[in-house]
Amino acid sequence: MDLHNRDVRTDVRELGALVGDVLAAQASTEAYETVESLRNAAIAYRRGDAADRDALHEAVDDLSTAREEVVARAFTTYFELINLAEERERVREVRNADDGTALHDSFDATIAEFAEAGVDAEELEELLADVLIEPTFTAHPTEARRSTVKSKLRSIANHLEELDEHNLTDRERRAVWRDVTAEVTSLWGTRQVRQRAPEPEDEARNVQWYLENTLFDVVGDAYEEFEETIAKEYDDVDSPKLFEFRSWAGSDRDGNPFVTPEVTDETLERQRSVAVEKYRDRCKRLSAVLSQDGDRYGDNDALAASLAADADRFPTVVEEARERYPDEPYRQKLRLMRERLDRVNDVRPGEYPDGDAFLDDLDVIADSLRADGQESVLESFVEPFRRQVDTFGLTLASLDLRDHRENHTEAVAEAVGVEGVDYRGMDESERQEFLTDAILQEDPVVDLDEPGDVSETTERVLRRFESFADWQDEYGPQAIDTYCISMTEEPSHVLEVLFLADQVGVVSLPDHCAVDVVPLLETESALNGAERILGTLFENEAYATALEARDEVQEVMLGYSDSNKENGFLAANWDLYENQRRIARFCREEEVTLRLFHGRGGSISRGGGPMNEALLALPNETVTGQVKFTEQGEAIAEKYANPRIAERELEQMLDAQIRARKEANEEPVEDVPERWVEAMEVMAPAARETYRDLLNTDGFVSYFEQATPISVVENLNLGSRPASRSGERSVEDLRAIPWVFSWTQTRLILPGWYAIASGIDAYLDEVGEEEGMEILREMFDEWPFFRTTLDNASLALARTEPEIAAEYADLADDDLRERFFPELVGEYERGCELVLEISGRDQLLRREWLEESLDRRNPYVDPLNLLQANLLGRTHRTDEEERTLRLTVNGIAAGMKNTG
C-alpha cells in the first residue's frame, strides 16, 4: 500500500517554485530574475557547464545594497523550506518501515536477532533493566533561527504532512496549499535575525517546548512500540523505565552570569506547572473512558483502600465525587487525583509530593483494570499515561547545575576566610584534608546567610547553594540533583562542591546525600589525570560516604568540545577513548558503577554525528547500561521537532545501547589488538603536534580573524552566554561553538579533520606504507571506534569546499594567506586521499541520501558564501549591509544544516 502522496523531489520542486513566486510578488520580478541568474550561474559551474565562477562573481559584485538583502533572504528561505522537505522524506522512510520495509539499526531487527541467537527472556529482562538513557538538553547557543521563524516552519511542516499523508479532494488540496503559500509569504516578511540576545528564560522555554509538545506524547507511543516488538519473540517481558530527560537550560551557570537563582526557580516552577497541567488533562480524558459501572467492575480491595484514604484526606471532595459519579469508582478516583494535582502548586495540603506518588495511584487503577480483565482498556489508555508519569514525573526534566571550578574555589576561600581559615594558602593535600574534616563535622563551618564582605562571584555561588536546598525542599531532590564542575583538575574541586552542599543541608553525612557531584574532564591534563582524581576521591572518607549514599554510582562528564579545540580531532578522539577505558576499569576495580556523561555538540568536531553509531563505538568497559549525553542547538530541532522522527531517535538510541550492553556483558574488556593501539599511539601524538603547531604559529589568530566571519558570529545574538570566556581574542579563550561555527561558515571545516592526515602519515612513515595501510584497513573493518572516527572525519571532509574557502582566505593579508591557506588545503587533500584508501570507498560519503542532499544544496549555498565574503571584505559597512551579513550567516547555517 502506498502510504504517501508525494516524494522529496516533489516537495523540493514545489517549495522552491513557491519561494520564487513569493519573491516576485513581495519584492519584484527583477529581484526574482536576479536570484534566478545567481542560482543558474552556480548550477552551471557545479555541473561543469561553466569553466569558472566568474559569472557568479560578477553577478554578486553587481548587486545593489537593497538587492543583496533580497538575495540573502531568498536563499535563506529556500533552505529553511528544503530542510522541511528532507525532514518529511525521513518521516516517509520511518512510516514505510512500520509498514514492513525494514530499517537498519531498528529495535525490531535486534529483538529478532536476539531470539535467533538464543537470548532467553530472563537475559533480555536483565539487559533492559540495566539500560537508562538520559538525553540532556543544553542552552548552548547553536540555534541560529528565531523562535518566531521556527514556529512558522512547524506550521508549514504540518501542512506538508497533511498533503502527503491524507486523502484530500482537489478542493481540499488547494486550500492546504493556499495556507502553505500564506505561511511562506508571512515567513518572507518576518525578520530572520534576532535583534537582541535571548535571555536564559527564553532558552529554557525553547527546551521546554520540545519536552511539552513532542516528547511528552512520543514517549508513550515509543514504549508501546517497544513492547509490541518484544512480544513478537518473547512472552511476559515488559519494558522497565528506559529514558529520562534532563536539562541545563535555566540552570547552567558556567560562563553565563545571567543564569541567576531566580531564573532556575522560574524554570523549575514552569516545568512543574506544565507537567501538572498535562496530567490533569490526561486524567480528564481518562475519566471519559473509565465510565465502568461499579456494580460490575472496579470491585478491587486496593482501589477501595485508595478511595478510603482519599476520603480521610479530602472528605468534602470525596462526597462531591460520589454524588457526581455514583457507582463509578474509576471516575471517583480520577477526580480525586485531579484534586491532588491541583494542590501541587497550592498552599492547601494533600498534594502529590512527587511523581512516584501520582504513579502509585495510576498503578491502583491499572491493577484493578487488569483484575477486571480489561487489558485492552489498560493498554490503550492507562499504560501510555503511566509511561509519561514514569518518565517525566512532576519535573518534566530534571535540571543539572553547572559552574566553573574557579568560582567554587574562590567562594570557599572567601567564605572560610571570614572564619579565619587561609584556604588560598593551602596546597592541594591540605585543602582536601580541610574540606573532608569540614564536611564530616556536624556543625556548619560558614554562615551562608551572612557570609560577610565577599566578592560578587562568591555571593552568587553562595546564593545558588542556599537556593539549591530550597529547590529540593520545594520541588523534590529528583528535580535538581546533579552538580557539574567545569574544568575539573583536582580532587579538591569536587570536594569544594560537596562542602558547599553540606553547608546548606543538601548533604548531611552519613545518611543523606541528595546530589551527584560530577567532575567535567575536558583538558588533556584532566583526562590523563582521571584515575588520580577519582582514586583520591574514592579513598576520601567524606566522599566515599557520600558515594555510598548515592548507591555507589559515580557520574563523570567528558568534554568533547574543548578537548577537540585543544588537541585536534584525531588526538582528542583517541584521548577520550583511552581515558574512558581507564576510568571504567578503575571504577570497576573500586566496585563503583560508572555513568559516563558525554558532552557532545552538534558538529562532528564536538562529538556530533549519529548517536546510535557513537553509542556502539564506545569501549565495552564503559557500557554499564546507564548513559547520559548532551543535546543542543540545531540538533535538538532536527531530532525532536517532529514526533515521528523523535520516536525513531529514541528507537535508535535504545537499539544501540541494548546491543552495546549485550556485547559488554559477553566481552567486558574489549579485545583491542596491541598493533591497533600502537598505531593510534603513533598517529594521535603526531596529529596533536601538527594541530598545536598550527594554533601556536605566529599570525594564526590574525588569519582566523580575517579569513572567517568570527566577528559576526560573536555578535549574532545566538545565545545568552558570551562567545568567549574573558573577552580576549585567542583560540584558547574562545568557546568551542563560535570556533567551529566560524570555520563551518567558510566551508573549510577544519575542526573536523585537520591533522588527521599528518597523524596517519606519521604511522605509515614508521611502519611502512604497505604494512601500515593493511593494519589501518583492518582497524577500519573491525574496530567500531576507528571506523566511526574515520567516518565522521570523512563527513567533515565531504562538506568542505576548498574553492569556496579560498574566497575567505583572500580576505586575509597576503602574507597570512600564503602561510596558512596552502597548508590547510594540503592537509585536506591528503586527508581525503587517505580516508578513501583506508575505507576502500570511491567517495567520501557513504550514504546516498546525504550525497543527494549536498548535491541539492551546494549550488544554493555558493551564492550566499560569495555574498558573505564580499560583505566581509568591505572596510566600512552600512547598517543595512550589516543586517544582510548576519542574514547570510543564518542562510549558510540553514544550508549546511549545522552551526557549531
PDB file of N, CA, C and O in Angstrom, residues 631-668:
ATOM      1  N   GLU A 631      22.356  17.214  24.310  1.00  0.00           N
ATOM      2  CA  GLU A 631      21.711  17.530  23.037  1.00  0.00           C
ATOM      3  C   GLU A 631      21.587  19.048  22.995  1.00  0.00           C
ATOM      4  O   GLU A 631      21.116  19.656  23.962  1.00  0.00           O
ATOM      5  N   GLN A 632      21.995  19.673  21.885  1.00  0.00           N
ATOM      6  CA  GLN A 632      21.986  21.127  21.893  1.00  0.00           C
ATOM      7  C   GLN A 632      21.748  21.716  20.514  1.00  0.00           C
ATOM      8  O   GLN A 632      21.934  21.061  19.497  1.00  0.00           O
ATOM      9  N   GLY A 633      21.289  22.990  20.544  1.00  0.00           N
ATOM     10  CA  GLY A 633      21.181  23.780  19.335  1.00  0.00           C
ATOM     11  C   GLY A 633      20.308  23.155  18.273  1.00  0.00           C
ATOM     12  O   GLY A 633      19.232  22.618  18.532  1.00  0.00           O
ATOM     13  N   GLU A 634      20.793  23.239  17.035  1.00  0.00           N
ATOM     14  CA  GLU A 634      20.002  22.765  15.912  1.00  0.00           C
ATOM     15  C   GLU A 634      19.792  21.258  15.947  1.00  0.00           C
ATOM     16  O   GLU A 634      18.864  20.739  15.344  1.00  0.00           O
ATOM     17  N   ALA A 635      20.640  20.530  16.697  1.00  0.00           N
ATOM     18  CA  ALA A 635      20.465  19.081  16.815  1.00  0.00           C
ATOM     19  C   ALA A 635      19.160  18.752  17.536  1.00  0.00           C
ATOM     20  O   ALA A 635      18.515  17.743  17.235  1.00  0.00           O
ATOM     21  N   ILE A 636      18.762  19.592  18.487  1.00  0.00           N
ATOM     22  CA  ILE A 636      17.501  19.357  19.200  1.00  0.00           C
ATOM     23  C   ILE A 636      16.332  19.459  18.233  1.00  0.00           C
ATOM     24  O   ILE A 636      15.446  18.604  18.203  1.00  0.00           O
ATOM     25  N   ALA A 637      16.327  20.522  17.438  1.00  0.00           N
ATOM     26  CA  ALA A 637      15.240  20.703  16.478  1.00  0.00           C
ATOM     27  C   ALA A 637      15.217  19.581  15.449  1.00  0.00           C
ATOM     28  O   ALA A 637      14.154  19.060  15.088  1.00  0.00           O
ATOM     29  N   GLU A 638      16.394  19.188  14.976  1.00  0.00           N
ATOM     30  CA  GLU A 638      16.466  18.154  13.944  1.00  0.00           C
ATOM     31  C   GLU A 638      15.964  16.813  14.458  1.00  0.00           C
ATOM     32  O   GLU A 638      15.310  16.063  13.737  1.00  0.00           O
ATOM     33  N   LYS A 639      16.235  16.521  15.723  1.00  0.00           N
ATOM     34  CA  LYS A 639      15.876  15.216  16.279  1.00  0.00           C
ATOM     35  C   LYS A 639      14.480  15.174  16.890  1.00  0.00           C
ATOM     36  O   LYS A 639      13.828  14.130  16.868  1.00  0.00           O
ATOM     37  N   TYR A 640      14.046  16.293  17.472  1.00  0.00           N
ATOM     38  CA  TYR A 640      12.870  16.210  18.343  1.00  0.00           C
ATOM     39  C   TYR A 640      11.713  17.123  17.946  1.00  0.00           C
ATOM     40  O   TYR A 640      10.700  17.147  18.656  1.00  0.00           O
ATOM     41  N   ALA A 641      11.825  17.846  16.850  1.00  0.00           N
ATOM     42  CA  ALA A 641      10.710  18.726  16.469  1.00  0.00           C
ATOM     43  C   ALA A 641       9.546  17.932  15.891  1.00  0.00           C
ATOM     44  O   ALA A 641       8.386  18.255  16.116  1.00  0.00           O
ATOM     45  N   ASN A 642       9.858  16.880  15.130  1.00  0.00           N
ATOM     46  CA  ASN A 642       8.817  16.066  14.509  1.00  0.00           C
ATOM     47  C   ASN A 642       8.595  14.799  15.335  1.00  0.00           C
ATOM     48  O   ASN A 642       9.549  14.067  15.618  1.00  0.00           O
ATOM     49  N   PRO A 643       7.357  14.511  15.729  1.00  0.00           N
ATOM     50  CA  PRO A 643       7.105  13.360  16.608  1.00  0.00           C
ATOM     51  C   PRO A 643       7.591  12.029  16.045  1.00  0.00           C
ATOM     52  O   PRO A 643       8.133  11.204  16.785  1.00  0.00           O
ATOM     53  N   ARG A 644       7.412  11.809  14.755  1.00  0.00           N
ATOM     54  CA  ARG A 644       7.813  10.517  14.188  1.00  0.00           C
ATOM     55  C   ARG A 644       9.335  10.372  14.183  1.00  0.00           C
ATOM     56  O   ARG A 644       9.867   9.287  14.421  1.00  0.00           O
ATOM     57  N   ILE A 645      10.018  11.462  13.896  1.00  0.00           N
ATOM     58  CA  ILE A 645      11.479  11.412  13.915  1.00  0.00           C
ATOM     59  C   ILE A 645      11.972  11.266  15.348  1.00  0.00           C
ATOM     60  O   ILE A 645      12.937  10.539  15.620  1.00  0.00           O
ATOM     61  N   ALA A 646      11.312  11.951  16.285  1.00  0.00           N
ATOM     62  CA  ALA A 646      11.697  11.828  17.685  1.00  0.00           C
ATOM     63  C   ALA A 646      11.569  10.385  18.157  1.00  0.00           C
ATOM     64  O   ALA A 646      12.450   9.854  18.853  1.00  0.00           O
ATOM     65  N   GLU A 647      10.485   9.723  17.777  1.00  0.00           N
ATOM     66  CA  GLU A 647      10.298   8.326  18.172  1.00  0.00           C
ATOM     67  C   GLU A 647      11.372   7.433  17.554  1.00  0.00           C
ATOM     68  O   GLU A 647      11.899   6.525  18.203  1.00  0.00           O
ATOM     69  N   ARG A 648      11.715   7.712  16.308  1.00  0.00           N
ATOM     70  CA  ARG A 648      12.776   6.958  15.640  1.00  0.00           C
ATOM     71  C   ARG A 648      14.120   7.177  16.351  1.00  0.00           C
ATOM     72  O   ARG A 648      14.906   6.241  16.515  1.00  0.00           O
ATOM     73  N   GLU A 649      14.389   8.409  16.788  1.00  0.00           N
ATOM     74  CA  GLU A 649      15.625   8.690  17.514  1.00  0.00           C
ATOM     75  C   GLU A 649      15.690   7.871  18.797  1.00  0.00           C
ATOM     76  O   GLU A 649      16.731   7.299  19.132  1.00  0.00           O
ATOM     77  N   LEU A 650      14.581   7.815  19.525  1.00  0.00           N
ATOM     78  CA  LEU A 650      14.557   7.024  20.758  1.00  0.00           C
ATOM     79  C   LEU A 650      14.789   5.551  20.451  1.00  0.00           C
ATOM     80  O   LEU A 650      15.497   4.848  21.197  1.00  0.00           O
ATOM     81  N   GLU A 651      14.194   5.080  19.380  1.00  0.00           N
ATOM     82  CA  GLU A 651      14.387   3.676  18.997  1.00  0.00           C
ATOM     83  C   GLU A 651      15.856   3.387  18.689  1.00  0.00           C
ATOM     84  O   GLU A 651      16.412   2.375  19.135  1.00  0.00           O
ATOM     85  N   GLN A 652      16.494   4.282  17.932  1.00  0.00           N
ATOM     86  CA  GLN A 652      17.896   4.062  17.572  1.00  0.00           C
ATOM     87  C   GLN A 652      18.798   4.092  18.805  1.00  0.00           C
ATOM     88  O   GLN A 652      19.742   3.309  18.906  1.00  0.00           O
ATOM     89  N   MET A 653      18.508   5.009  19.727  1.00  0.00           N
ATOM     90  CA  MET A 653      19.292   5.061  20.969  1.00  0.00           C
ATOM     91  C   MET A 653      19.161   3.752  21.741  1.00  0.00           C
ATOM     92  O   MET A 653      20.153   3.181  22.202  1.00  0.00           O
ATOM     93  N   LEU A 654      17.916   3.291  21.900  1.00  0.00           N
ATOM     94  CA  LEU A 654      17.691   2.058  22.648  1.00  0.00           C
ATOM     95  C   LEU A 654      18.332   0.875  21.945  1.00  0.00           C
ATOM     96  O   LEU A 654      18.980   0.031  22.582  1.00  0.00           O
ATOM     97  N   ASP A 655      18.176   0.811  20.641  1.00  0.00           N
ATOM     98  CA  ASP A 655      18.752  -0.285  19.871  1.00  0.00           C
ATOM     99  C   ASP A 655      20.266  -0.347  20.070  1.00  0.00           C
ATOM    100  O   ASP A 655      20.831  -1.404  20.338  1.00  0.00           O
ATOM    101  N   ALA A 656      20.918   0.830  19.951  1.00  0.00           N
ATOM    102  CA  ALA A 656      22.366   0.860  20.092  1.00  0.00           C
ATOM    103  C   ALA A 656      22.795   0.516  21.509  1.00  0.00           C
ATOM    104  O   ALA A 656      23.746  -0.263  21.716  1.00  0.00           O
ATOM    105  N   GLN A 657      22.086   1.039  22.498  1.00  0.00           N
ATOM    106  CA  GLN A 657      22.508   0.833  23.876  1.00  0.00           C
ATOM    107  C   GLN A 657      22.299  -0.602  24.324  1.00  0.00           C
ATOM    108  O   GLN A 657      23.132  -1.170  25.045  1.00  0.00           O
ATOM    109  N   ILE A 658      21.212  -1.222  23.911  1.00  0.00           N
ATOM    110  CA  ILE A 658      20.995  -2.615  24.332  1.00  0.00           C
ATOM    111  C   ILE A 658      21.974  -3.549  23.614  1.00  0.00           C
ATOM    112  O   ILE A 658      22.471  -4.519  24.207  1.00  0.00           O
ATOM    113  N   ARG A 659      22.300  -3.249  22.357  1.00  0.00           N
ATOM    114  CA  ARG A 659      23.321  -4.035  21.662  1.00  0.00           C
ATOM    115  C   ARG A 659      24.687  -3.883  22.346  1.00  0.00           C
ATOM    116  O   ARG A 659      25.411  -4.855  22.558  1.00  0.00           O
ATOM    117  N   ALA A 660      25.007  -2.617  22.659  1.00  0.00           N
ATOM    118  CA  ALA A 660      26.302  -2.354  23.291  1.00  0.00           C
ATOM    119  C   ALA A 660      26.391  -3.030  24.650  1.00  0.00           C
ATOM    120  O   ALA A 660      27.434  -3.571  25.035  1.00  0.00           O
ATOM    121  N   ARG A 661      25.279  -3.016  25.396  1.00  0.00           N
ATOM    122  CA  ARG A 661      25.285  -3.640  26.718  1.00  0.00           C
ATOM    123  C   ARG A 661      25.448  -5.153  26.607  1.00  0.00           C
ATOM    124  O   ARG A 661      26.182  -5.771  27.396  1.00  0.00           O
ATOM    125  N   LYS A 662      24.788  -5.755  25.642  1.00  0.00           N
ATOM    126  CA  LYS A 662      24.926  -7.205  25.449  1.00  0.00           C
ATOM    127  C   LYS A 662      26.375  -7.553  25.102  1.00  0.00           C
ATOM    128  O   LYS A 662      26.946  -8.508  25.634  1.00  0.00           O
ATOM    129  N   GLU A 663      26.971  -6.776  24.228  1.00  0.00           N
ATOM    130  CA  GLU A 663      28.362  -7.038  23.844  1.00  0.00           C
ATOM    131  C   GLU A 663      29.288  -6.863  25.040  1.00  0.00           C
ATOM    132  O   GLU A 663      30.242  -7.618  25.222  1.00  0.00           O
ATOM    133  N   ALA A 664      29.001  -5.834  25.857  1.00  0.00           N
ATOM    134  CA  ALA A 664      29.836  -5.597  27.029  1.00  0.00           C
ATOM    135  C   ALA A 664      29.716  -6.736  28.038  1.00  0.00           C
ATOM    136  O   ALA A 664      30.688  -7.082  28.719  1.00  0.00           O
ATOM    137  N   ASN A 665      28.523  -7.321  28.154  1.00  0.00           N
ATOM    138  CA  ASN A 665      28.348  -8.473  29.042  1.00  0.00           C
ATOM    139  C   ASN A 665      29.151  -9.665  28.550  1.00  0.00           C
ATOM    140  O   ASN A 665      29.728 -10.421  29.338  1.00  0.00           O
ATOM    141  N   GLU A 666      29.180  -9.851  27.236  1.00  0.00           N
ATOM    142  CA  GLU A 666      29.878 -11.000  26.656  1.00  0.00           C
ATOM    143  C   GLU A 666      31.385 -10.789  26.635  1.00  0.00           C
ATOM    144  O   GLU A 666      32.156 -11.749  26.739  1.00  0.00           O
ATOM    145  N   GLU A 667      31.813  -9.531  26.474  1.00  0.00           N
ATOM    146  CA  GLU A 667      33.240  -9.211  26.416  1.00  0.00           C
ATOM    147  C   GLU A 667      33.485  -7.947  27.252  1.00  0.00           C
ATOM    148  O   GLU A 667      33.622  -6.858  26.718  1.00  0.00           O
ATOM    149  N   PRO A 668      33.526  -8.095  28.587  1.00  0.00           N
ATOM    150  CA  PRO A 668      33.614  -6.917  29.461  1.00  0.00           C
ATOM    151  C   PRO A 668      34.828  -6.038  29.186  1.00  0.00           C
ATOM    152  O   PRO A 668      34.752  -4.820  29.315  1.00  0.00           O
TER     153      PRO A 668
END
